[in-house]
mmCIF file of C-alpha atoms in Angstrom:
data_model
loop_
_atom_site.group_PDB
_atom_site.id
_atom_site.type_symbol
_atom_site.label_atom_id
_atom_site.label_comp_id
_atom_site.label_asym_id
_atom_site.label_seq_id
_atom_site.Cartn_x
_atom_site.Cartn_y
_atom_site.Cartn_z
ATOM 1 C CA MET A 1 0.012 -0.042 -0.006
ATOM 2 C CA ALA A 2 2.772 2.423 0.943
ATOM 3 C CA HIS A 3 4.633 1.555 -2.276
ATOM 4 C CA GLU A 4 1.535 2.326 -4.349
ATOM 5 C CA ARG A 5 0.979 5.584 -2.502
ATOM 6 C CA LYS A 6 4.563 6.682 -3.127
ATOM 7 C CA ALA A 7 4.016 6.028 -6.871
ATOM 8 C CA LEU A 8 0.853 8.221 -6.759
ATOM 9 C CA VAL A 9 2.759 10.960 -4.937
ATOM 10 C CA LEU A 10 5.555 10.872 -7.520
ATOM 11 C CA ASN A 11 3.087 11.042 -10.355
ATOM 12 C CA ALA A 12 1.309 13.944 -8.712
ATOM 13 C CA ILE A 13 4.551 15.848 -8.275
ATOM 14 C CA VAL A 14 5.595 15.272 -11.894
ATOM 15 C CA GLN A 15 2.154 16.308 -13.215
ATOM 16 C CA ASP A 16 1.867 19.445 -11.090
ATOM 17 C CA TYR A 17 5.441 20.484 -11.736
ATOM 18 C CA VAL A 18 5.036 20.100 -15.466
ATOM 19 C CA LYS A 19 1.880 22.194 -15.306
ATOM 20 C CA THR A 20 3.029 24.986 -13.027
ATOM 21 C CA GLY A 21 6.861 24.998 -13.041
ATOM 22 C CA GLU A 22 6.781 25.520 -9.276
ATOM 23 C CA PRO A 23 8.047 23.097 -6.627
ATOM 24 C CA VAL A 24 5.192 20.977 -5.337
ATOM 25 C CA GLY A 25 4.292 20.796 -1.592
ATOM 26 C CA SER A 26 2.601 18.017 0.338
ATOM 27 C CA ARG A 27 -0.599 19.988 0.997
ATOM 28 C CA ALA A 28 -0.978 20.735 -2.718
ATOM 29 C CA VAL A 29 -0.588 17.008 -3.548
ATOM 30 C CA VAL A 30 -3.306 16.065 -1.081
ATOM 31 C CA GLU A 31 -5.716 18.755 -2.217
ATOM 32 C CA ARG A 32 -5.230 18.593 -5.978
ATOM 33 C CA HIS A 33 -5.096 14.782 -6.259
ATOM 34 C CA HIS A 34 -7.546 13.913 -3.467
ATOM 35 C CA LEU A 35 -5.311 11.512 -1.641
ATOM 36 C CA ALA A 36 -7.099 10.103 1.438
ATOM 37 C CA VAL A 37 -4.104 10.761 3.684
ATOM 38 C CA SER A 38 -2.711 13.693 5.670
ATOM 39 C CA PRO A 39 -0.082 16.143 4.409
ATOM 40 C CA ALA A 40 2.241 14.640 7.017
ATOM 41 C CA THR A 41 1.943 11.180 5.475
ATOM 42 C CA VAL A 42 2.701 12.697 2.054
ATOM 43 C CA ARG A 43 5.750 14.465 3.522
ATOM 44 C CA ASN A 44 7.038 11.098 4.733
ATOM 45 C CA ASP A 45 6.476 9.679 1.251
ATOM 46 C CA MET A 46 8.333 12.685 -0.196
ATOM 47 C CA ALA A 47 11.266 12.054 2.103
ATOM 48 C CA ALA A 48 11.429 8.480 0.902
ATOM 49 C CA LEU A 49 11.246 9.472 -2.738
ATOM 50 C CA GLU A 50 13.968 12.065 -2.131
ATOM 51 C CA GLU A 51 16.155 9.394 -0.533
ATOM 52 C CA GLU A 52 15.644 7.263 -3.645
ATOM 53 C CA GLY A 53 16.776 10.151 -5.831
ATOM 54 C CA LEU A 54 13.412 10.525 -7.572
ATOM 55 C CA ILE A 55 12.625 14.054 -6.346
ATOM 56 C CA ALA A 56 14.677 16.963 -4.991
ATOM 57 C CA GLN A 57 14.118 19.923 -2.817
ATOM 58 C CA PRO A 58 15.583 23.000 -4.533
ATOM 59 C CA HIS A 59 15.208 25.305 -1.550
ATOM 60 C CA THR A 60 14.815 24.892 2.164
ATOM 61 C CA SER A 61 11.116 24.785 3.222
ATOM 62 C CA ALA A 62 10.124 24.570 -0.428
ATOM 63 C CA GLY A 63 8.233 21.836 -2.219
ATOM 64 C CA ARG A 64 9.792 19.130 -4.348
ATOM 65 C CA VAL A 65 10.637 18.842 -8.055
ATOM 66 C CA PRO A 66 11.277 15.681 -10.094
ATOM 67 C CA THR A 67 14.778 14.621 -10.896
ATOM 68 C CA ASP A 68 15.820 12.943 -14.126
ATOM 69 C CA ALA A 69 15.380 9.616 -12.400
ATOM 70 C CA GLY A 70 11.919 10.683 -11.273
ATOM 71 C CA TYR A 71 10.925 11.579 -14.818
ATOM 72 C CA ARG A 72 12.290 8.162 -15.955
ATOM 73 C CA LYS A 73 10.228 6.359 -13.378
ATOM 74 C CA PHE A 74 7.133 8.321 -14.477
ATOM 75 C CA VAL A 75 7.692 7.678 -18.199
ATOM 76 C CA ASP A 76 8.390 3.950 -17.684
ATOM 77 C CA GLN A 77 4.981 3.450 -16.076
ATOM 78 C CA ILE A 78 3.072 5.075 -18.900
ATOM 79 C CA ALA A 79 1.059 2.089 -20.201
ATOM 80 C CA GLU A 80 -1.017 3.773 -22.905
ATOM 81 C CA LEU A 81 -0.505 6.801 -25.009
ATOM 82 C CA LYS A 82 -2.931 9.704 -24.619
ATOM 83 C CA PRO A 83 -5.252 9.763 -27.609
ATOM 84 C CA LEU A 84 -5.192 12.808 -29.842
ATOM 85 C CA SER A 85 -8.248 15.035 -30.077
ATOM 86 C CA ARG A 86 -10.365 14.934 -33.156
ATOM 87 C CA ALA A 87 -9.077 18.430 -34.140
ATOM 88 C CA GLU A 88 -5.456 17.278 -33.848
ATOM 89 C CA ARG A 89 -6.139 14.247 -36.038
ATOM 90 C CA ILE A 90 -7.821 16.336 -38.665
ATOM 91 C CA ALA A 91 -4.975 18.842 -38.579
ATOM 92 C CA ILE A 92 -2.440 16.091 -39.131
ATOM 93 C CA GLU A 93 -4.382 14.459 -41.980
ATOM 94 C CA LYS A 94 -4.899 17.823 -43.698
ATOM 95 C CA MET A 95 -1.310 18.864 -43.396
ATOM 96 C CA LEU A 96 0.204 15.634 -44.675
ATOM 97 C CA SER A 97 -2.335 14.453 -47.231
ATOM 98 C CA GLY A 98 -1.535 17.299 -49.687
ATOM 99 C CA ALA A 99 2.144 16.404 -49.989
ATOM 100 C CA VAL A 100 3.367 16.015 -53.553
ATOM 101 C CA ASP A 101 6.734 14.225 -53.131
ATOM 102 C CA LEU A 102 9.100 12.887 -50.464
ATOM 103 C CA ASP A 103 10.748 16.265 -49.820
ATOM 104 C CA ASP A 104 7.325 17.853 -49.313
ATOM 105 C CA VAL A 105 6.234 14.970 -46.998
ATOM 106 C CA ILE A 106 9.314 15.352 -44.825
ATOM 107 C CA THR A 107 9.007 19.192 -44.708
ATOM 108 C CA ARG A 108 5.319 19.017 -43.782
ATOM 109 C CA SER A 109 5.945 16.381 -41.167
ATOM 110 C CA VAL A 110 8.677 18.230 -39.313
ATOM 111 C CA ARG A 111 6.753 21.490 -39.327
ATOM 112 C CA LEU A 112 3.609 19.749 -38.154
ATOM 113 C CA LEU A 113 5.393 17.976 -35.319
ATOM 114 C CA ALA A 114 6.967 21.241 -34.162
ATOM 115 C CA SER A 115 3.614 22.972 -34.261
ATOM 116 C CA ILE A 116 1.572 20.436 -32.287
ATOM 117 C CA THR A 117 4.255 19.854 -29.625
ATOM 118 C CA ASN A 118 5.672 23.335 -29.373
ATOM 119 C CA LYS A 119 9.132 21.760 -29.261
ATOM 120 C CA VAL A 120 12.100 21.361 -31.601
ATOM 121 C CA ALA A 121 11.061 18.700 -34.176
ATOM 122 C CA MET A 122 13.462 16.584 -36.195
ATOM 123 C CA VAL A 123 12.761 14.075 -38.985
ATOM 124 C CA GLN A 124 15.389 11.853 -40.444
ATOM 125 C CA TYR A 125 15.285 11.341 -44.210
ATOM 126 C CA PRO A 126 14.746 7.710 -45.323
ATOM 127 C CA SER A 127 18.196 6.307 -45.605
ATOM 128 C CA LEU A 128 19.284 4.815 -48.878
ATOM 129 C CA ARG A 129 21.315 2.449 -46.751
ATOM 130 C CA ARG A 130 18.065 1.101 -45.282
ATOM 131 C CA THR A 131 15.599 1.572 -48.156
ATOM 132 C CA ALA A 132 15.533 -0.578 -51.270
ATOM 133 C CA LEU A 133 15.105 0.173 -54.955
ATOM 134 C CA ARG A 134 11.517 -0.109 -56.131
ATOM 135 C CA HIS A 135 11.870 0.755 -59.805
ATOM 136 C CA VAL A 136 14.432 1.998 -62.414
ATOM 137 C CA GLU A 137 13.076 3.839 -65.350
ATOM 138 C CA LEU A 138 15.018 4.579 -68.532
ATOM 139 C CA VAL A 139 14.145 7.289 -70.961
ATOM 140 C CA ASP A 140 15.900 7.480 -74.358
ATOM 141 C CA LEU A 141 16.978 11.082 -74.904
ATOM 142 C CA GLY A 142 18.553 10.399 -78.330
ATOM 143 C CA GLN A 143 22.123 11.025 -79.350
ATOM 144 C CA SER A 144 23.330 8.148 -77.167
ATOM 145 C CA ARG A 145 22.003 9.647 -73.983
ATOM 146 C CA ALA A 146 19.505 8.318 -71.470
ATOM 147 C CA LEU A 147 17.693 9.630 -68.407
ATOM 148 C CA VAL A 148 17.927 7.201 -65.484
ATOM 149 C CA VAL A 149 15.133 7.665 -62.878
ATOM 150 C CA ILE A 150 15.638 5.817 -59.565
ATOM 151 C CA ILE A 151 12.665 5.242 -57.293
ATOM 152 C CA THR A 152 13.088 3.761 -53.782
ATOM 153 C CA ASP A 153 10.474 2.011 -51.669
ATOM 154 C CA ALA A 154 10.392 5.084 -49.358
ATOM 155 C CA GLY A 155 9.318 7.344 -52.189
ATOM 156 C CA ARG A 156 12.669 8.851 -52.918
ATOM 157 C CA VAL A 157 13.256 9.798 -56.554
ATOM 158 C CA GLU A 158 16.701 10.493 -58.035
ATOM 159 C CA GLN A 159 17.559 11.334 -61.660
ATOM 160 C CA ARG A 160 20.753 11.119 -63.682
ATOM 161 C CA ILE A 161 21.502 11.722 -67.351
ATOM 162 C CA VAL A 162 24.157 9.365 -68.765
ATOM 163 C CA ALA A 163 25.908 8.951 -72.095
ATOM 164 C CA THR A 164 25.532 5.344 -73.272
ATOM 165 C CA GLU A 165 28.346 5.661 -75.835
ATOM 166 C CA SER A 166 26.258 3.816 -78.441
ATOM 167 C CA SER A 167 22.610 4.133 -79.360
ATOM 168 C CA LEU A 168 20.183 1.399 -78.382
ATOM 169 C CA THR A 169 17.097 0.393 -80.297
ATOM 170 C CA ASP A 170 13.663 0.718 -78.687
ATOM 171 C CA GLU A 171 13.669 -3.106 -78.228
ATOM 172 C CA GLU A 172 17.069 -3.016 -76.527
ATOM 173 C CA PHE A 173 15.892 -0.284 -74.216
ATOM 174 C CA THR A 174 12.864 -2.338 -73.274
ATOM 175 C CA ILE A 175 14.969 -5.462 -72.613
ATOM 176 C CA LEU A 176 17.554 -3.423 -70.525
ATOM 177 C CA ARG A 177 14.778 -1.736 -68.473
ATOM 178 C CA ALA A 178 13.081 -5.131 -67.798
ATOM 179 C CA VAL A 179 16.230 -6.853 -66.703
ATOM 180 C CA LEU A 180 17.374 -4.017 -64.558
ATOM 181 C CA ASN A 181 14.050 -4.005 -62.640
ATOM 182 C CA GLU A 182 13.929 -7.808 -62.348
ATOM 183 C CA GLU A 183 17.434 -7.973 -60.829
ATOM 184 C CA LEU A 184 17.579 -4.713 -58.815
ATOM 185 C CA SER A 185 14.052 -4.333 -57.389
ATOM 186 C CA ASP A 186 13.905 -4.770 -53.607
ATOM 187 C CA HIS A 187 17.675 -4.673 -53.242
ATOM 188 C CA GLN A 188 19.508 -2.199 -51.041
ATOM 189 C CA LEU A 189 22.661 -0.213 -51.913
ATOM 190 C CA ALA A 190 24.989 -2.854 -50.485
ATOM 191 C CA ASP A 191 23.449 -5.496 -52.733
ATOM 192 C CA LEU A 192 23.894 -3.638 -56.032
ATOM 193 C CA PRO A 193 27.307 -4.884 -57.199
ATOM 194 C CA GLU A 194 26.133 -8.501 -57.111
ATOM 195 C CA ALA A 195 22.810 -7.670 -58.706
ATOM 196 C CA LEU A 196 24.531 -5.682 -61.494
ATOM 197 C CA THR A 197 26.704 -8.717 -62.263
ATOM 198 C CA ARG A 198 23.594 -10.731 -62.796
ATOM 199 C CA VAL A 199 22.230 -8.019 -65.104
ATOM 200 C CA GLU A 200 25.290 -8.159 -67.293
ATOM 201 C CA ALA A 201 25.129 -11.977 -67.496
ATOM 202 C CA ARG A 202 21.580 -11.886 -68.811
ATOM 203 C CA LEU A 203 22.144 -9.288 -71.561
ATOM 204 C CA GLU A 204 23.425 -9.575 -75.138
ATOM 205 C CA LYS A 205 26.947 -8.304 -75.685
ATOM 206 C CA SER A 206 25.657 -5.359 -77.661
ATOM 207 C CA ILE A 207 23.684 -4.054 -74.616
ATOM 208 C CA ARG A 208 26.336 -4.665 -71.941
ATOM 209 C CA PRO A 209 28.390 -1.465 -72.371
ATOM 210 C CA ALA A 210 25.271 0.697 -71.877
ATOM 211 C CA ALA A 211 24.211 -1.509 -68.955
ATOM 212 C CA ALA A 212 27.568 -1.046 -67.290
ATOM 213 C CA ILE A 213 27.433 2.720 -67.675
ATOM 214 C CA ILE A 214 23.874 2.858 -66.339
ATOM 215 C CA GLY A 215 24.839 0.512 -63.453
ATOM 216 C CA GLN A 216 27.788 2.757 -62.522
ATOM 217 C CA ALA A 217 25.478 5.779 -62.572
ATOM 218 C CA LEU A 218 23.032 3.925 -60.291
ATOM 219 C CA GLU A 219 25.780 3.120 -57.804
ATOM 220 C CA GLU A 220 27.303 6.645 -57.829
ATOM 221 C CA THR A 221 23.901 8.294 -57.489
ATOM 222 C CA LEU A 222 22.888 6.173 -54.496
ATOM 223 C CA GLN A 223 26.329 6.512 -52.878
ATOM 224 C CA ASN A 224 26.128 10.312 -53.157
ATOM 225 C CA GLU A 225 22.572 10.442 -51.784
ATOM 226 C CA ALA A 226 23.196 7.845 -49.016
ATOM 227 C CA GLU A 227 24.428 10.415 -46.527
ATOM 228 C CA GLU A 228 22.203 10.490 -43.483
ATOM 229 C CA ARG A 229 20.271 13.761 -43.049
ATOM 230 C CA VAL A 230 17.938 15.241 -40.457
ATOM 231 C CA VAL A 231 15.514 18.103 -41.068
ATOM 232 C CA VAL A 232 14.744 20.401 -38.137
ATOM 233 C CA ALA A 233 11.892 22.813 -37.401
ATOM 234 C CA GLY A 234 10.627 24.809 -34.417
ATOM 235 C CA THR A 235 14.076 25.808 -33.096
ATOM 236 C CA ALA A 236 12.555 29.075 -31.810
ATOM 237 C CA ASN A 237 10.137 27.062 -29.728
ATOM 238 C CA LEU A 238 12.936 26.159 -27.349
ATOM 239 C CA THR A 239 13.544 29.775 -26.400
ATOM 240 C CA ARG A 240 10.069 29.725 -24.724
ATOM 241 C CA TYR A 241 11.546 27.387 -22.137
ATOM 242 C CA ASP A 242 14.606 29.407 -21.237
ATOM 243 C CA ILE A 243 13.443 29.393 -17.580
ATOM 244 C CA ASP A 244 13.767 25.595 -17.480
ATOM 245 C CA PHE A 245 17.478 25.704 -18.257
ATOM 246 C CA GLU A 246 19.821 26.372 -15.322
ATOM 247 C CA HIS A 247 22.290 28.357 -17.424
ATOM 248 C CA SER A 248 21.119 29.066 -20.974
ATOM 249 C CA VAL A 249 19.256 27.451 -23.763
ATOM 250 C CA TYR A 250 21.810 28.593 -26.374
ATOM 251 C CA PRO A 251 24.278 25.669 -26.030
ATOM 252 C CA VAL A 252 21.328 23.453 -26.901
ATOM 253 C CA LEU A 253 20.525 25.529 -29.956
ATOM 254 C CA ASP A 254 24.105 25.379 -31.065
ATOM 255 C CA ALA A 255 24.182 21.609 -30.745
ATOM 256 C CA ILE A 256 21.046 21.274 -32.781
ATOM 257 C CA GLU A 257 22.957 22.710 -35.741
ATOM 258 C CA GLU A 258 25.191 19.615 -35.829
ATOM 259 C CA GLN A 259 23.809 16.873 -38.064
ATOM 260 C CA VAL A 260 26.100 14.242 -36.509
ATOM 261 C CA VAL A 261 24.747 15.042 -33.018
ATOM 262 C CA LEU A 262 21.110 14.798 -34.185
ATOM 263 C CA LEU A 263 21.756 11.526 -35.947
ATOM 264 C CA ARG A 264 23.249 10.095 -32.766
ATOM 265 C CA MET A 265 20.239 11.296 -30.791
ATOM 266 C CA LEU A 266 18.017 9.374 -33.176
ATOM 267 C CA ALA A 267 20.131 6.253 -33.494
ATOM 268 C CA HIS A 268 18.549 3.329 -31.639
ATOM 269 C CA LYS A 269 19.024 -0.357 -32.456
ATOM 270 C CA GLU A 270 15.459 -1.173 -31.505
ATOM 271 C CA ASP A 271 12.341 0.200 -33.155
ATOM 272 C CA GLY A 272 9.549 1.921 -31.249
ATOM 273 C CA MET A 273 9.151 4.796 -28.862
ATOM 274 C CA HIS A 274 12.309 5.926 -27.022
ATOM 275 C CA VAL A 275 12.569 8.705 -24.407
ATOM 276 C CA GLY A 276 16.000 10.004 -23.478
ATOM 277 C CA ILE A 277 15.985 12.151 -20.326
ATOM 278 C CA GLY A 278 18.672 14.565 -19.259
ATOM 279 C CA SER A 279 22.014 12.835 -18.745
ATOM 280 C CA GLU A 280 20.780 9.772 -20.677
ATOM 281 C CA ASN A 281 21.292 11.723 -23.925
ATOM 282 C CA VAL A 282 24.400 11.343 -26.015
ATOM 283 C CA SER A 283 25.638 14.988 -25.701
ATOM 284 C CA ASP A 284 26.325 17.071 -22.597
ATOM 285 C CA ALA A 285 24.581 19.919 -24.401
ATOM 286 C CA PHE A 286 21.317 18.026 -24.018
ATOM 287 C CA SER A 287 21.713 17.257 -20.296
ATOM 288 C CA GLU A 288 18.710 19.473 -19.404
ATOM 289 C CA THR A 289 16.492 18.188 -22.263
ATOM 290 C CA SER A 290 14.441 15.199 -23.101
ATOM 291 C CA VAL A 291 14.349 13.604 -26.514
ATOM 292 C CA VAL A 292 11.192 11.654 -27.566
ATOM 293 C CA SER A 293 11.578 9.674 -30.754
ATOM 294 C CA THR A 294 10.188 6.739 -32.700
ATOM 295 C CA ASN A 295 10.662 5.025 -36.035
ATOM 296 C CA TYR A 296 8.557 5.282 -39.133
ATOM 297 C CA VAL A 297 8.292 2.705 -41.912
ATOM 298 C CA GLY A 298 8.023 2.489 -45.700
ATOM 299 C CA ALA A 299 6.911 -0.318 -47.966
ATOM 300 C CA ASP A 300 6.648 -3.763 -46.428
ATOM 301 C CA GLN A 301 6.430 -2.066 -43.022
ATOM 302 C CA LYS A 302 10.270 -1.874 -42.833
ATOM 303 C CA THR A 303 11.825 0.885 -40.734
ATOM 304 C CA VAL A 304 13.429 3.522 -42.962
ATOM 305 C CA ALA A 305 14.269 6.259 -40.366
ATOM 306 C CA ARG A 306 13.199 7.982 -37.163
ATOM 307 C CA LEU A 307 11.634 11.238 -36.066
ATOM 308 C CA GLY A 308 11.193 12.996 -32.748
ATOM 309 C CA ILE A 309 11.309 16.119 -30.606
ATOM 310 C CA ILE A 310 13.723 17.940 -28.275
ATOM 311 C CA GLY A 311 12.349 19.807 -25.327
ATOM 312 C CA PRO A 312 13.053 20.615 -21.660
ATOM 313 C CA THR A 313 12.859 17.726 -19.128
ATOM 314 C CA ARG A 314 9.810 19.476 -17.734
ATOM 315 C CA MET A 315 7.352 18.437 -20.398
ATOM 316 C CA ASP A 316 4.004 16.717 -20.703
ATOM 317 C CA TYR A 317 5.414 13.270 -21.627
ATOM 318 C CA PRO A 318 2.100 11.449 -22.364
ATOM 319 C CA ALA A 319 0.898 14.134 -24.766
ATOM 320 C CA THR A 320 4.294 14.539 -26.420
ATOM 321 C CA MET A 321 4.740 10.817 -26.897
ATOM 322 C CA SER A 322 1.250 10.627 -28.444
ATOM 323 C CA SER A 323 2.017 13.414 -30.868
ATOM 324 C CA VAL A 324 5.348 11.835 -31.953
ATOM 325 C CA TYR A 325 3.687 8.467 -32.444
ATOM 326 C CA ALA A 326 0.770 10.028 -34.417
ATOM 327 C CA VAL A 327 2.936 11.891 -36.910
ATOM 328 C CA ALA A 328 5.098 8.817 -37.355
ATOM 329 C CA LYS A 329 2.026 6.725 -38.065
ATOM 330 C CA TYR A 330 0.617 9.136 -40.652
ATOM 331 C CA LEU A 331 4.072 9.506 -42.248
ATOM 332 C CA SER A 332 4.382 5.714 -42.430
ATOM 333 C CA ASP A 333 0.910 5.400 -44.004
ATOM 334 C CA ILE A 334 1.800 7.918 -46.738
ATOM 335 C CA LEU A 335 5.089 6.231 -47.565
ATOM 336 C CA SER A 336 3.523 2.756 -47.501
ATOM 337 C CA ALA A 337 0.855 3.870 -49.937
ATOM 338 C CA ASN A 338 3.334 5.158 -52.556
#
């Protein structure tokens, strides 16, 4: 019973501190959360929680505030995500449904996430190291030139014009296009060399030189585009929370400019929701922030990248986690439908 009550007291302190930004006292816990015990009993529970390192007393005779460990305890016991309101769902659908290509989808997603959470939002581009080729289209431009259009299963489209050295007939173009797609579809960047060897083995000698040039263009294009990239929005939102940072928010803003740092923040071996709190984060610059992230998927429900938010440790975790999950779900639906 005492253990359950301590959990209720911790939850009450986290919820009230997130809402008010003020240290929470025992009387406030009893009155706001209707605990059927006296303030003295709650003070005893607070003393125990403080001894466990879950809350702290910033000033003598003041109330308590959650520590990073307290937030972690609170987050770990969240069993279900808070459902979005109908208005929020409609706003997400309206914002994302009008996207015309992958760049537009990513841009809309990151702006939307920043808007509904009032935090810094970040969306990682689908990695060509994780995604697979869906289709290769060849367009004969005449004069021994061809347009190579590469489409991935995450909706990415890349184009390259190549010189084939010798002209191909319409029939040869059709054969080359068919063989390329039969051998390359559903393969990732690392699999291309072996797949291109199979392409060459299936073609007539007259087509092989053009196939080799197009194959090289495919590899070079995908290698050039394979660099991991994170798009950020809502940086100004973080300045609203300057009071939540002991020194200044500006070191955090500087760190957000570093792509390598953001990629490390989003890098998790396991899929699903992840919450990094304070010192758990990979950079000292984010020691007073929390990072809430999850994966999103493309075709065949395979993870292609991650998205998330950066905010102060004093945040509404259930609502933020729900927003991150919802945008990831809608983004996944759009990419899976392509």
